[in-house]
């Protein structure tokens, strides 16, 4: 049976291995790990040891493992990994790539545990995010959810300075950043506790990791600010508006009913078509940060408006696409399971037809129809004709009138 023995080590230049682990190493024949791991453990490997570098693409690495097991099915591969191999580590990759293989683990402390120990900081309540070879969404979600203590694994792109700048851009300035560099290496290890403004200007040696610890942000009156407690239902006047026109925004009560119709707690990807000020995208992102939001607007001014409002309300991670939706290339975007159409320019059926080329089988489309004698084309009629022509099933509409504004129908359809 294929067997891996995975040994966790620290960044110390000389490994501290137990007698049991040293006995495992002495019996080994084929070893594997990163090049840095090879430098650290090279002196303890037995004579004639074979080493398989773990580099991308990983399919090639696992091809070498398969070749070894074909020739020596009873000989395990001994893998060296950083810290705890199950903590965003290589043992998880083995389980995914070779689910039938036996895995035996000898873990060490992971880097975030080590940093917490250096700081004498409890970590049972720490939210963990990995940015190692990963994009921002999980980190953004933790920020929007106001995580009070966050452990972050970095890489050469998502550096502590880059993380600090992103947090400051979106108003999350009420954190202290603790950075650990070369943890476990007595000659190089350094621990720093800084404000985000200081961290944004610093260079940190790699490898490093960090812990973010929130301070309670206070407003001018001494009470907790909106950064700690975002409003449920952002007032319309709080948004940066298109040419200052408050009529060009989905009103707050209608906005919240629209989000309810979109069923976002159970959804994963929202497309907001015709976002204008971005109020639907931002409110969705603020209260349902697990949902990926892709927003479309034909007006060039929309991009600056969305950037401004996203920063104003602390909602990083909204994808912004400027131009005619009917001409947009959608292939690189994730398929939506919720779509809101906020603007259609008289081409509602064409927009819905294009949406259907990507909408998931259980996806829904929501549209707000305004009844007004000043509008020459009845948008409810356009909606009904589009649903009939495209074979879509409509839910029961919700009709509402807010103050002295024209009546609005919140419409929803599905396949």
XYZ file of C-alpha atoms in Angstrom:
415
model
C 0.000 0.000 0.000
C 1.211 3.508 -0.764
C 2.404 5.200 2.410
C 3.613 8.702 3.238
C 5.300 9.702 6.462
C 4.979 13.475 6.797
C 7.285 15.219 9.268
C 6.665 18.810 10.294
C 9.709 20.993 10.929
C 10.322 24.619 11.850
C 12.471 27.149 10.027
C 15.411 26.514 12.368
C 18.668 25.911 10.440
C 19.236 22.719 12.449
C 16.149 20.531 12.871
C 15.126 19.442 16.360
C 13.822 15.921 15.788
C 12.737 13.356 18.376
C 14.450 9.973 18.615
C 11.358 8.381 17.075
C 11.486 10.691 14.062
C 15.253 10.232 13.675
C 14.673 6.458 13.593
C 12.059 6.930 10.845
C 14.513 9.059 8.850
C 17.335 6.542 9.261
C 15.169 3.803 7.741
C 14.010 5.980 4.840
C 15.142 5.742 1.244
C 13.062 8.311 -0.659
C 12.498 11.766 0.809
C 10.612 14.802 -0.409
C 9.972 18.442 0.463
C 10.685 21.969 -0.638
C 14.201 23.096 -1.433
C 14.375 25.022 1.844
C 13.387 21.858 3.712
C 16.177 19.969 1.929
C 18.712 22.554 3.095
C 17.517 22.201 6.684
C 17.412 18.370 6.934
C 20.149 17.464 4.454
C 22.676 16.569 7.174
C 20.375 14.043 8.881
C 19.412 12.086 5.754
C 20.976 8.623 5.358
C 23.658 7.980 2.768
C 22.277 7.373 -0.709
C 18.953 9.058 0.052
C 16.878 10.101 -2.958
C 15.165 13.509 -2.799
C 12.044 14.592 -4.727
C 11.649 18.374 -4.819
C 8.101 19.623 -4.234
C 7.671 22.262 -6.919
C 4.868 23.259 -9.255
C 3.333 21.725 -11.223
C 2.425 19.237 -8.504
C 1.196 16.663 -11.033
C 4.821 16.070 -11.966
C 5.761 15.584 -8.302
C 2.968 13.060 -7.769
C 4.008 11.332 -10.977
C 7.415 10.749 -9.354
C 5.698 9.382 -6.257
C 3.656 6.989 -8.412
C 6.817 5.835 -10.186
C 8.454 5.121 -6.822
C 5.469 3.153 -5.498
C 5.287 1.143 -8.717
C 8.869 -0.008 -8.189
C 8.832 -0.204 -4.379
C 5.230 -0.560 -3.154
C 6.221 -1.252 0.457
C 8.740 1.604 0.764
C 7.188 4.806 2.191
C 7.978 8.299 0.977
C 9.149 10.509 3.837
C 7.992 14.097 3.328
C 9.248 17.135 5.230
C 6.757 20.003 5.544
C 6.541 23.273 7.436
C 4.904 23.197 10.854
C 1.705 21.184 11.052
C 1.275 19.348 7.714
C -2.516 19.396 8.128
C -2.615 23.168 8.655
C -2.946 24.379 5.039
C -0.125 21.904 4.536
C 1.111 19.221 2.199
C -0.641 16.374 3.993
C -3.945 17.815 2.729
C -2.578 17.781 -0.821
C -1.592 14.124 -0.468
C -5.079 13.259 0.768
C -6.606 15.060 -2.204
C -4.256 13.676 -4.858
C -3.904 10.136 -3.457
C -6.973 9.504 -1.275
C -6.171 5.812 -0.902
C -2.659 6.383 0.454
C -1.838 5.856 4.120
C -0.532 9.009 5.819
C 1.411 9.025 9.097
C 2.062 12.438 10.676
C 4.693 13.885 12.999
C 3.556 17.528 13.304
C 5.380 20.553 14.664
C 3.868 23.870 15.706
C 2.518 25.799 12.757
C 3.800 29.332 12.198
C 0.732 31.079 13.604
C 0.846 28.972 16.769
C 4.513 29.881 17.139
C 3.788 33.583 16.671
C 0.955 33.438 19.230
C 3.294 31.739 21.696
C 5.942 34.429 21.194
C 3.274 37.073 21.881
C 1.725 35.091 24.778
C -1.560 35.559 22.951
C -4.426 33.060 23.117
C -5.343 31.701 19.706
C -8.356 29.454 20.334
C -10.581 32.313 19.134
C -8.429 33.311 16.165
C -9.885 33.173 12.663
C -7.406 31.692 10.191
C -7.020 32.912 6.614
C -4.457 31.673 4.114
C -3.267 34.042 1.389
C -0.472 31.679 0.396
C -1.041 31.202 -3.321
C -4.666 32.255 -2.847
C -6.610 35.421 -3.847
C -8.248 37.880 -1.447
C -11.872 36.632 -1.000
C -11.477 34.724 2.294
C -9.512 37.598 3.802
C -12.057 40.156 2.574
C -14.892 38.084 4.058
C -13.170 37.983 7.453
C -12.690 41.758 7.324
C -16.301 42.484 6.399
C -17.437 40.172 9.186
C -15.292 42.218 11.577
C -13.141 39.337 12.809
C -11.614 40.465 16.092
C -8.496 38.320 15.854
C -7.186 36.996 12.575
C -4.178 34.807 11.775
C -2.961 35.293 8.217
C -0.563 33.145 6.202
C 1.210 35.300 3.621
C 3.194 34.867 0.411
C 5.497 37.074 -1.645
C 2.556 38.912 -3.224
C 0.226 39.117 -0.222
C 2.834 40.671 2.047
C 2.141 42.290 5.430
C 2.580 45.697 3.760
C 0.111 44.843 0.966
C -2.382 43.519 3.526
C -2.049 46.695 5.615
C -2.625 48.900 2.565
C -5.747 46.963 1.559
C -7.165 47.251 5.063
C -6.509 50.991 5.174
C -8.039 51.500 1.718
C -11.339 50.082 2.958
C -11.363 51.770 6.361
C -10.295 48.860 8.564
C -7.687 50.867 10.450
C -8.611 49.717 13.966
C -6.175 46.793 14.050
C -2.720 46.123 15.433
C -0.590 43.931 13.174
C 1.831 41.452 14.761
C 4.332 40.106 12.218
C 6.642 37.132 12.711
C 9.593 36.731 10.346
C 11.725 33.563 10.089
C 9.944 31.997 13.047
C 11.995 29.223 14.620
C 15.299 30.509 13.248
C 17.221 31.944 16.244
C 19.550 34.015 14.079
C 16.856 35.633 11.903
C 13.604 35.520 13.862
C 11.976 38.913 14.430
C 8.631 39.822 15.989
C 7.084 43.244 15.303
C 3.851 44.829 16.546
C 2.827 47.826 14.465
C -0.009 50.082 13.389
C -1.263 49.424 9.874
C 0.188 52.758 8.741
C 3.645 51.669 9.912
C 3.279 48.160 8.478
C 2.286 49.567 5.073
C 5.690 51.273 4.819
C 7.837 48.375 6.023
C 9.640 45.588 4.201
C 9.381 42.203 5.910
C 11.627 39.223 5.230
C 9.968 36.104 3.889
C 8.834 33.660 5.214
C 6.520 35.512 7.548
C 3.013 35.363 8.963
C 0.895 37.786 10.920
C -1.833 38.143 13.508
C -4.312 41.016 13.320
C -5.839 42.114 16.604
C -8.803 44.516 16.543
C -9.144 47.563 18.726
C -12.643 48.906 19.326
C -13.045 51.780 16.833
C -14.769 54.786 18.378
C -16.673 57.583 16.644
C -16.445 61.290 17.416
C -18.982 60.898 20.251
C -16.934 58.150 21.855
C -19.437 55.450 20.869
C -18.466 52.435 18.714
C -18.288 53.473 15.060
C -19.918 51.963 11.979
C -16.607 50.202 11.270
C -17.436 47.933 14.207
C -21.223 47.795 13.675
C -22.254 48.345 10.027
C -25.839 49.562 9.557
C -28.460 47.152 8.286
C -29.837 49.315 5.531
C -27.490 52.109 4.471
C -29.225 55.512 4.217
C -29.485 56.660 0.595
C -27.805 59.997 1.300
C -24.713 58.217 2.649
C -23.748 56.982 -0.829
C -21.735 58.946 -3.348
C -24.387 59.498 -6.043
C -24.353 59.803 -9.831
C -24.285 63.587 -10.417
C -25.760 63.972 -6.937
C -29.098 62.538 -8.106
C -30.736 60.597 -5.277
C -33.365 59.250 -7.691
C -30.612 57.215 -9.384
C -30.315 54.805 -6.463
C -32.417 51.865 -5.330
C -34.055 53.246 -2.189
C -33.048 51.625 1.043
C -36.351 49.831 1.884
C -36.624 48.583 -1.704
C -32.958 47.580 -1.605
C -33.470 45.397 1.452
C -36.571 43.756 -0.040
C -34.583 43.138 -3.238
C -31.812 41.439 -1.265
C -34.437 39.284 0.406
C -35.818 38.317 -3.006
C -32.307 37.370 -4.163
C -32.166 34.786 -1.331
C -28.509 35.586 -0.702
C -27.960 33.434 2.416
C -28.209 30.390 0.104
C -26.433 31.903 -2.907
C -22.777 31.989 -3.935
C -22.383 34.373 -6.905
C -24.412 37.542 -7.546
C -24.355 39.498 -10.802
C -25.592 43.090 -10.424
C -26.369 44.389 -13.925
C -26.702 48.159 -14.228
C -25.275 48.944 -10.787
C -25.135 52.776 -11.119
C -24.044 53.826 -7.589
C -23.413 50.228 -6.517
C -25.932 50.263 -3.656
C -27.235 46.715 -4.273
C -23.725 45.267 -4.683
C -22.424 47.015 -1.573
C -25.355 46.161 0.672
C -25.186 42.547 -0.547
C -21.451 42.338 0.085
C -21.741 44.000 3.483
C -24.313 41.594 4.878
C -23.556 38.449 2.850
C -19.769 38.526 2.411
C -19.641 34.853 1.463
C -21.298 35.840 -1.840
C -18.993 36.789 -4.703
C -20.319 39.942 -6.392
C -19.709 40.859 -10.035
C -21.156 44.265 -10.969
C -21.828 45.624 -14.478
C -22.466 49.216 -15.580
C -22.518 50.843 -19.009
C -21.649 54.341 -17.745
C -17.927 55.060 -17.360
C -18.637 57.117 -14.243
C -19.855 53.959 -12.539
C -16.371 52.659 -11.895
C -15.304 55.635 -9.773
C -18.649 55.626 -7.955
C -18.344 51.951 -7.073
C -14.743 52.355 -5.892
C -15.687 55.341 -3.738
C -18.728 53.677 -2.195
C -16.974 50.350 -1.659
C -14.230 52.132 0.272
C -16.757 54.263 2.142
C -18.621 51.216 3.447
C -15.738 48.756 3.739
C -16.679 46.228 1.067
C -13.575 45.011 -0.770
C -13.749 42.338 -3.430
C -16.555 43.531 -5.718
C -15.674 42.830 -9.370
C -16.404 45.892 -11.518
C -17.081 45.612 -15.276
C -17.682 48.765 -17.322
C -19.314 48.673 -20.759
C -22.356 47.265 -22.539
C -23.355 44.017 -20.810
C -24.532 42.554 -24.115
C -21.007 42.921 -25.497
C -19.186 41.730 -22.363
C -17.079 38.573 -22.385
C -18.416 36.564 -19.445
C -16.429 33.356 -19.864
C -13.838 34.124 -17.197
C -16.474 34.928 -14.566
C -18.069 32.429 -12.188
C -21.604 31.398 -13.114
C -24.196 33.297 -11.067
C -26.943 31.702 -9.025
C -28.499 35.135 -8.335
C -28.854 38.025 -10.810
C -30.285 41.499 -10.212
C -31.081 43.621 -13.262
C -31.104 47.256 -12.205
C -30.910 48.799 -15.667
C -31.800 47.478 -19.100
C -32.035 50.358 -21.621
C -35.099 48.779 -23.244
C -33.209 45.541 -23.963
C -34.426 43.505 -21.025
C -35.149 40.309 -22.967
C -31.719 40.361 -24.649
C -30.018 40.843 -21.272
C -31.997 38.009 -19.702
C -31.219 35.729 -22.650
C -27.500 36.376 -22.188
C -27.793 35.801 -18.443
C -29.383 32.414 -19.138
C -26.249 31.284 -20.990
C -24.438 31.363 -17.627
C -27.123 31.117 -14.933
C -26.830 28.000 -12.774
C -29.740 25.500 -13.006
C -31.147 26.672 -9.661
C -30.408 30.345 -10.327
C -32.856 33.222 -10.016
C -33.269 36.616 -11.715
C -34.733 39.608 -9.856
C -35.940 42.862 -11.438
C -37.654 45.934 -10.003
C -40.389 47.334 -12.239
C -41.416 50.962 -11.714
C -44.917 52.067 -12.663
C -44.799 55.661 -13.881
C -46.871 57.678 -16.373
C -43.655 59.420 -17.434
C -42.045 56.165 -18.645
C -43.094 55.430 -22.256
C -42.268 51.702 -22.083
C -43.930 49.614 -19.366
C -41.093 47.629 -17.805
C -43.485 45.075 -16.303
C -44.734 44.346 -19.806
C -41.145 43.911 -21.023
C -40.492 41.533 -18.137
C -43.594 39.436 -18.782
C -42.798 39.205 -22.498
C -39.189 38.201 -21.763
C -40.184 35.524 -19.248
C -42.769 34.093 -21.659
C -40.404 34.165 -24.631
C -37.538 32.561 -22.682
C -39.662 29.958 -20.954
C -39.046 31.266 -17.437
C -41.310 30.648 -14.458
C -42.296 33.712 -12.425
C -42.693 33.869 -8.653
C -45.514 35.885 -7.121
C -44.570 39.574 -7.478
C -44.332 41.944 -4.522
C -45.865 45.392 -5.037
C -44.781 48.249 -2.765
C -44.940 52.037 -2.688
C -42.422 53.995 -0.665
C -43.422 57.517 0.457
C -44.402 59.594 -2.588
C -42.339 57.567 -5.057
C -43.970 55.604 -7.863
C -45.138 52.039 -7.065
C -42.520 49.313 -7.539
C -42.996 45.625 -8.216
C -40.173 43.287 -7.123
C -40.227 40.508 -9.719
C -38.448 37.178 -9.646
C -38.143 34.347 -12.145
C -36.316 31.074 -12.579
C -35.946 28.339 -15.165
